Amino acid sequence: MKNKKKINKSRFLFLILFLFSTSLISLKTLKKVKIKDIRISGSELFSQNDVIKNSSLKFPIRLIFIKTNFLENELKQNLSLKNVSVNRELFPFGLAVKVKTRNPIAYGEKILNDEKILGFIDRDGIFIDKKNADETNLSKLTIQVFGWKEKFKKILSEILVSQDNYEFELVKITFSPNGFLTLEEKDLKTIFLGFHPNLINHQLQIINNLKNEFKKNNFPEKIDNIDLTNPNKPKIKVFKP
C-alpha cells in the first residue's frame, strides 16, 4: 500500500514538473526577441544591426513568430553569404545566427539604377558588396570583372573556375550592357567571345591551346586581339609595324 502511495506521489510530482516546464517553454516562445538577444557566429563582419537591417521582420518580434527559413534566405541574399542558419533558442533565450561568408577571387563592378557599385566576385560568380567582403586575401586578387549581372553568374563561374585547370592568366572579364563577353589575358590580350554562353567551354579550351602555343614557340608578333565568337573559325589580329 505504501509503495502504491509513493508511486502515485511520484507521478503527481512528475505531472506538476511537466506542466511547469511546458508553461515555461510556452512563455519563453511568446517572449519578444530584441537586438541584444541575437547571437552571431562564423564571422566578425556582421553585427546584430546587420541582421535587423537586412530582414523584413520587425524587431522586437515574438520568438514563436520568427520564420527561420525565410530569415535565412533574406540574409543569404542581402548579405552575399555562402550559407546561413538561424535557430530559435530558449536557453539561453534568443536567436542564434551562424553565417559562412563567400571567398572573393576577383574584383567586381556592377551597375544598379545607373549607379556604379564596387565589390568582389566569388568562384560561384556571385557578386559580394564591398562592405560584406572578408578582406583577408584581397591583396592577392588579379582579375577584374565589369558589367556583372545576376544572369551572367553561371558563365562567369565557369570562366573563373577554369583558372584552376588551364594555363592562361585572365586579367579582365567584361560584359557589355547587351551581354557581349570579352576577356583580357596577360599575353593574348583582348579576346572576343560574344553572346553564346553554351560555347564557353570550347572557347576556353582554344584559349588554353593558344596560350600553350604562344609559350612553346615564343610567338614573335604582338597580338592585338583574338576573335573567338565563332570558335570553329578563330581569328588572330596582330599589330602591324
mmCIF file of C-alpha atoms in Angstrom:
data_model
loop_
_atom_site.group_PDB
_atom_site.id
_atom_site.type_symbol
_atom_site.label_atom_id
_atom_site.label_comp_id
_atom_site.label_asym_id
_atom_site.label_seq_id
_atom_site.Cartn_x
_atom_site.Cartn_y
_atom_site.Cartn_z
ATOM 1 C CA MET A 1 0.000 0.000 0.000
ATOM 2 C CA LYS A 2 2.847 2.353 0.929
ATOM 3 C CA ASN A 3 4.616 1.585 -2.352
ATOM 4 C CA LYS A 4 1.472 2.428 -4.263
ATOM 5 C CA LYS A 5 1.223 5.782 -2.469
ATOM 6 C CA LYS A 6 4.862 6.531 -3.291
ATOM 7 C CA ILE A 7 4.246 5.728 -6.950
ATOM 8 C CA ASN A 8 1.191 7.969 -7.076
ATOM 9 C CA LYS A 9 3.123 10.763 -5.359
ATOM 10 C CA SER A 10 5.976 10.440 -7.846
ATOM 11 C CA ARG A 11 3.541 10.561 -10.734
ATOM 12 C CA PHE A 12 1.888 13.641 -9.263
ATOM 13 C CA LEU A 13 5.253 15.396 -8.849
ATOM 14 C CA PHE A 14 6.252 14.455 -12.379
ATOM 15 C CA LEU A 15 2.967 15.832 -13.703
ATOM 16 C CA ILE A 16 3.489 19.104 -11.806
ATOM 17 C CA LEU A 17 7.046 19.430 -13.143
ATOM 18 C CA PHE A 18 5.870 18.624 -16.659
ATOM 19 C CA LEU A 19 3.118 21.233 -16.560
ATOM 20 C CA PHE A 20 5.506 23.792 -15.084
ATOM 21 C CA SER A 21 8.176 23.202 -17.742
ATOM 22 C CA THR A 22 5.557 23.255 -20.509
ATOM 23 C CA SER A 23 4.203 26.544 -19.234
ATOM 24 C CA LEU A 24 7.727 27.962 -19.003
ATOM 25 C CA ILE A 25 8.505 26.945 -22.577
ATOM 26 C CA SER A 26 5.232 28.441 -23.780
ATOM 27 C CA LEU A 27 6.004 31.699 -22.021
ATOM 28 C CA LYS A 28 9.528 31.731 -23.468
ATOM 29 C CA THR A 29 8.298 31.247 -27.031
ATOM 30 C CA LEU A 30 5.931 34.190 -26.594
ATOM 31 C CA LYS A 31 8.720 36.409 -25.330
ATOM 32 C CA LYS A 32 9.929 39.083 -27.774
ATOM 33 C CA VAL A 33 13.391 38.819 -29.346
ATOM 34 C CA LYS A 34 15.277 42.092 -29.018
ATOM 35 C CA ILE A 35 18.539 43.145 -30.651
ATOM 36 C CA LYS A 36 20.549 42.029 -27.603
ATOM 37 C CA ASP A 37 19.060 38.521 -27.973
ATOM 38 C CA ILE A 38 20.628 37.947 -31.416
ATOM 39 C CA ARG A 39 23.857 35.959 -31.303
ATOM 40 C CA ILE A 40 26.042 35.808 -34.442
ATOM 41 C CA SER A 41 28.825 33.283 -35.060
ATOM 42 C CA GLY A 42 31.040 32.358 -38.006
ATOM 43 C CA SER A 43 32.221 35.853 -38.902
ATOM 44 C CA GLU A 44 33.083 39.129 -37.238
ATOM 45 C CA LEU A 45 31.985 41.112 -40.298
ATOM 46 C CA PHE A 46 28.336 41.245 -39.320
ATOM 47 C CA SER A 47 26.572 42.754 -36.328
ATOM 48 C CA GLN A 48 23.135 42.416 -34.791
ATOM 49 C CA ASN A 49 22.159 45.589 -36.638
ATOM 50 C CA ASP A 50 23.072 43.941 -39.959
ATOM 51 C CA VAL A 51 20.615 41.132 -39.210
ATOM 52 C CA ILE A 52 17.834 43.598 -38.469
ATOM 53 C CA LYS A 53 18.566 45.943 -41.412
ATOM 54 C CA ASN A 54 18.680 43.069 -43.896
ATOM 55 C CA SER A 55 15.477 41.393 -42.757
ATOM 56 C CA SER A 56 11.862 42.328 -43.436
ATOM 57 C CA LEU A 57 10.964 41.176 -39.923
ATOM 58 C CA LYS A 58 10.114 43.946 -37.479
ATOM 59 C CA PHE A 59 12.096 43.585 -34.264
ATOM 60 C CA PRO A 60 11.340 43.155 -31.438
ATOM 61 C CA ILE A 61 9.287 40.140 -32.505
ATOM 62 C CA ARG A 62 7.953 37.167 -30.553
ATOM 63 C CA LEU A 63 10.252 34.157 -30.874
ATOM 64 C CA ILE A 64 7.443 31.867 -31.972
ATOM 65 C CA PHE A 65 6.625 34.141 -34.937
ATOM 66 C CA ILE A 66 10.153 34.115 -36.450
ATOM 67 C CA LYS A 67 10.191 32.060 -39.663
ATOM 68 C CA THR A 68 13.779 30.826 -39.642
ATOM 69 C CA ASN A 69 13.858 29.578 -43.267
ATOM 70 C CA PHE A 70 12.512 32.888 -44.522
ATOM 71 C CA LEU A 71 15.070 34.835 -42.485
ATOM 72 C CA GLU A 72 17.914 32.584 -43.691
ATOM 73 C CA ASN A 73 17.023 33.241 -47.331
ATOM 74 C CA GLU A 74 16.816 37.004 -46.772
ATOM 75 C CA LEU A 75 20.178 37.218 -45.010
ATOM 76 C CA LYS A 76 21.886 34.952 -47.536
ATOM 77 C CA GLN A 77 20.674 37.103 -50.416
ATOM 78 C CA ASN A 78 21.091 40.551 -48.870
ATOM 79 C CA LEU A 79 24.480 39.944 -47.229
ATOM 80 C CA SER A 80 26.008 37.877 -50.093
ATOM 81 C CA LEU A 81 26.551 34.902 -47.787
ATOM 82 C CA LYS A 82 27.643 31.407 -48.795
ATOM 83 C CA ASN A 83 25.377 29.915 -46.175
ATOM 84 C CA VAL A 84 23.424 30.950 -43.080
ATOM 85 C CA SER A 85 21.491 29.030 -40.433
ATOM 86 C CA VAL A 86 19.054 30.596 -37.964
ATOM 87 C CA ASN A 87 17.832 28.792 -34.851
ATOM 88 C CA ARG A 88 15.307 29.835 -32.224
ATOM 89 C CA GLU A 89 16.689 29.052 -28.773
ATOM 90 C CA LEU A 90 15.073 29.057 -25.338
ATOM 91 C CA PHE A 91 18.116 28.533 -23.102
ATOM 92 C CA PRO A 92 19.769 30.948 -23.474
ATOM 93 C CA PHE A 93 16.833 32.802 -24.962
ATOM 94 C CA GLY A 94 17.262 34.377 -28.371
ATOM 95 C CA LEU A 95 18.152 33.881 -31.994
ATOM 96 C CA ALA A 96 21.337 32.044 -32.970
ATOM 97 C CA VAL A 97 22.603 33.121 -36.413
ATOM 98 C CA LYS A 98 25.533 31.200 -37.896
ATOM 99 C CA VAL A 99 27.000 32.601 -41.116
ATOM 100 C CA LYS A 100 29.500 31.400 -43.712
ATOM 101 C CA THR A 101 30.976 34.157 -45.868
ATOM 102 C CA ARG A 102 31.974 33.929 -49.526
ATOM 103 C CA ASN A 103 35.630 33.959 -50.564
ATOM 104 C CA PRO A 104 36.386 36.733 -53.110
ATOM 105 C CA ILE A 105 38.579 35.677 -56.036
ATOM 106 C CA ALA A 106 38.101 38.722 -58.297
ATOM 107 C CA TYR A 107 37.287 42.400 -58.125
ATOM 108 C CA GLY A 108 33.779 43.192 -59.354
ATOM 109 C CA GLU A 109 31.728 46.086 -60.662
ATOM 110 C CA LYS A 110 28.016 46.254 -61.420
ATOM 111 C CA ILE A 111 25.559 48.946 -62.406
ATOM 112 C CA LEU A 112 22.371 49.284 -60.359
ATOM 113 C CA ASN A 113 19.893 52.086 -61.073
ATOM 114 C CA ASP A 114 22.576 53.882 -63.125
ATOM 115 C CA GLU A 115 24.935 53.749 -60.142
ATOM 116 C CA LYS A 116 28.318 52.025 -60.271
ATOM 117 C CA ILE A 117 28.759 49.604 -57.336
ATOM 118 C CA LEU A 118 32.173 48.190 -56.469
ATOM 119 C CA GLY A 119 32.642 44.812 -54.852
ATOM 120 C CA PHE A 120 34.034 41.336 -55.419
ATOM 121 C CA ILE A 121 33.161 38.052 -57.121
ATOM 122 C CA ASP A 122 33.476 34.519 -55.700
ATOM 123 C CA ARG A 123 34.028 31.280 -57.637
ATOM 124 C CA ASP A 124 30.239 30.796 -57.967
ATOM 125 C CA GLY A 125 30.027 34.060 -59.907
ATOM 126 C CA ILE A 126 28.195 35.751 -57.031
ATOM 127 C CA PHE A 127 28.651 39.483 -56.505
ATOM 128 C CA ILE A 128 29.749 40.464 -52.980
ATOM 129 C CA ASP A 129 29.164 44.040 -51.874
ATOM 130 C CA LYS A 130 32.357 45.683 -50.666
ATOM 131 C CA LYS A 131 31.019 46.087 -47.118
ATOM 132 C CA ASN A 132 30.220 42.347 -46.912
ATOM 133 C CA ALA A 133 33.601 41.043 -48.072
ATOM 134 C CA ASP A 134 36.268 39.396 -45.955
ATOM 135 C CA GLU A 135 39.371 41.487 -46.629
ATOM 136 C CA THR A 136 41.896 38.820 -45.592
ATOM 137 C CA ASN A 137 43.146 37.849 -49.080
ATOM 138 C CA LEU A 138 42.083 40.819 -51.193
ATOM 139 C CA SER A 139 45.677 41.850 -51.941
ATOM 140 C CA LYS A 140 46.137 38.602 -53.934
ATOM 141 C CA LEU A 141 43.310 39.283 -56.399
ATOM 142 C CA THR A 142 44.429 39.813 -60.007
ATOM 143 C CA ILE A 143 41.198 39.584 -62.027
ATOM 144 C CA GLN A 144 38.649 42.344 -62.613
ATOM 145 C CA VAL A 145 35.029 41.756 -63.623
ATOM 146 C CA PHE A 146 32.969 44.533 -65.233
ATOM 147 C CA GLY A 147 29.256 44.601 -66.072
ATOM 148 C CA TRP A 148 28.181 41.882 -63.619
ATOM 149 C CA LYS A 149 24.525 40.867 -63.699
ATOM 150 C CA GLU A 150 22.680 38.037 -61.980
ATOM 151 C CA LYS A 151 22.096 36.281 -65.306
ATOM 152 C CA PHE A 152 25.862 36.147 -66.013
ATOM 153 C CA LYS A 153 26.875 34.356 -62.795
ATOM 154 C CA LYS A 154 26.844 30.816 -64.283
ATOM 155 C CA ILE A 155 29.110 31.577 -67.237
ATOM 156 C CA LEU A 156 31.271 33.784 -65.020
ATOM 157 C CA SER A 157 31.717 30.910 -62.580
ATOM 158 C CA GLU A 158 32.811 28.601 -65.414
ATOM 159 C CA ILE A 159 35.409 31.143 -66.527
ATOM 160 C CA LEU A 160 36.790 31.756 -63.028
ATOM 161 C CA VAL A 161 36.924 28.054 -62.124
ATOM 162 C CA SER A 162 38.782 27.356 -65.398
ATOM 163 C CA GLN A 163 41.776 29.182 -63.924
ATOM 164 C CA ASP A 164 42.401 26.106 -61.753
ATOM 165 C CA ASN A 165 42.765 23.819 -64.780
ATOM 166 C CA TYR A 166 44.164 25.946 -67.586
ATOM 167 C CA GLU A 167 47.436 27.759 -68.210
ATOM 168 C CA PHE A 168 46.148 31.153 -69.324
ATOM 169 C CA GLU A 169 46.102 34.130 -66.923
ATOM 170 C CA LEU A 170 42.993 36.264 -67.101
ATOM 171 C CA VAL A 171 43.249 39.939 -66.221
ATOM 172 C CA LYS A 172 39.787 41.224 -67.065
ATOM 173 C CA ILE A 173 36.288 39.879 -67.783
ATOM 174 C CA THR A 174 33.805 42.329 -69.296
ATOM 175 C CA PHE A 175 30.103 42.011 -70.070
ATOM 176 C CA SER A 176 28.750 44.844 -72.206
ATOM 177 C CA PRO A 177 25.246 46.200 -71.428
ATOM 178 C CA ASN A 178 23.810 43.931 -74.133
ATOM 179 C CA GLY A 179 25.726 40.880 -72.855
ATOM 180 C CA PHE A 180 28.686 40.693 -75.263
ATOM 181 C CA LEU A 181 31.526 38.902 -73.428
ATOM 182 C CA THR A 182 35.164 39.976 -73.749
ATOM 183 C CA LEU A 183 38.196 38.609 -71.906
ATOM 184 C CA GLU A 184 41.659 40.041 -71.481
ATOM 185 C CA GLU A 185 44.569 37.640 -70.992
ATOM 186 C CA LYS A 186 48.047 38.581 -69.830
ATOM 187 C CA ASP A 187 49.778 37.674 -73.118
ATOM 188 C CA LEU A 188 46.963 37.043 -75.590
ATOM 189 C CA LYS A 189 45.412 40.440 -74.804
ATOM 190 C CA THR A 190 41.797 41.096 -75.895
ATOM 191 C CA ILE A 191 39.671 38.011 -76.659
ATOM 192 C CA PHE A 192 36.152 38.401 -78.069
ATOM 193 C CA LEU A 193 33.785 35.603 -77.038
ATOM 194 C CA GLY A 194 30.426 37.099 -77.979
ATOM 195 C CA PHE A 195 26.878 36.216 -76.980
ATOM 196 C CA HIS A 196 26.902 32.402 -76.767
ATOM 197 C CA PRO A 197 27.415 31.074 -73.206
ATOM 198 C CA ASN A 198 26.888 27.493 -74.439
ATOM 199 C CA LEU A 199 30.199 27.773 -76.330
ATOM 200 C CA ILE A 200 32.269 28.845 -73.336
ATOM 201 C CA ASN A 201 33.962 25.500 -72.620
ATOM 202 C CA HIS A 202 35.064 25.128 -76.225
ATOM 203 C CA GLN A 203 36.274 28.735 -76.286
ATOM 204 C CA LEU A 204 38.250 28.316 -73.053
ATOM 205 C CA GLN A 205 39.960 25.215 -74.441
ATOM 206 C CA ILE A 206 41.009 27.163 -77.540
ATOM 207 C CA ILE A 207 42.371 29.986 -75.388
ATOM 208 C CA ASN A 208 44.372 27.467 -73.391
ATOM 209 C CA ASN A 209 45.756 25.860 -76.561
ATOM 210 C CA LEU A 210 46.735 29.260 -77.958
ATOM 211 C CA LYS A 211 48.462 30.180 -74.716
ATOM 212 C CA ASN A 212 50.456 26.941 -74.747
ATOM 213 C CA GLU A 213 51.484 27.526 -78.367
ATOM 214 C CA PHE A 214 52.408 31.096 -77.512
ATOM 215 C CA LYS A 215 54.711 29.926 -74.720
ATOM 216 C CA LYS A 216 56.155 26.988 -76.662
ATOM 217 C CA ASN A 217 57.012 28.867 -79.855
ATOM 218 C CA ASN A 218 57.661 32.296 -78.327
ATOM 219 C CA PHE A 219 55.214 33.894 -80.753
ATOM 220 C CA PRO A 220 57.120 36.830 -82.285
ATOM 221 C CA GLU A 221 54.162 39.002 -83.274
ATOM 222 C CA LYS A 222 52.434 41.293 -80.799
ATOM 223 C CA ILE A 223 48.795 40.249 -80.594
ATOM 224 C CA ASP A 224 46.119 42.937 -80.803
ATOM 225 C CA ASN A 225 43.053 40.752 -80.330
ATOM 226 C CA ILE A 226 41.630 37.278 -80.866
ATOM 227 C CA ASP A 227 38.099 36.736 -82.174
ATOM 228 C CA LEU A 228 36.508 33.504 -80.901
ATOM 229 C CA THR A 229 32.888 34.495 -81.422
ATOM 230 C CA ASN A 230 32.902 31.582 -83.878
ATOM 231 C CA PRO A 231 35.285 29.127 -82.158
ATOM 232 C CA ASN A 232 35.415 26.958 -85.292
ATOM 233 C CA LYS A 233 36.987 29.867 -87.183
ATOM 234 C CA PRO A 234 39.234 31.725 -84.733
ATOM 235 C CA LYS A 235 40.804 34.953 -85.976
ATOM 236 C CA ILE A 236 44.019 36.468 -84.648
ATOM 237 C CA LYS A 237 44.855 40.086 -85.323
ATOM 238 C CA VAL A 238 48.431 41.277 -84.759
ATOM 239 C CA PHE A 239 49.885 44.748 -84.643
ATOM 240 C CA LYS A 240 51.432 45.767 -87.947
ATOM 241 C CA PRO A 241 54.782 47.566 -87.799
#
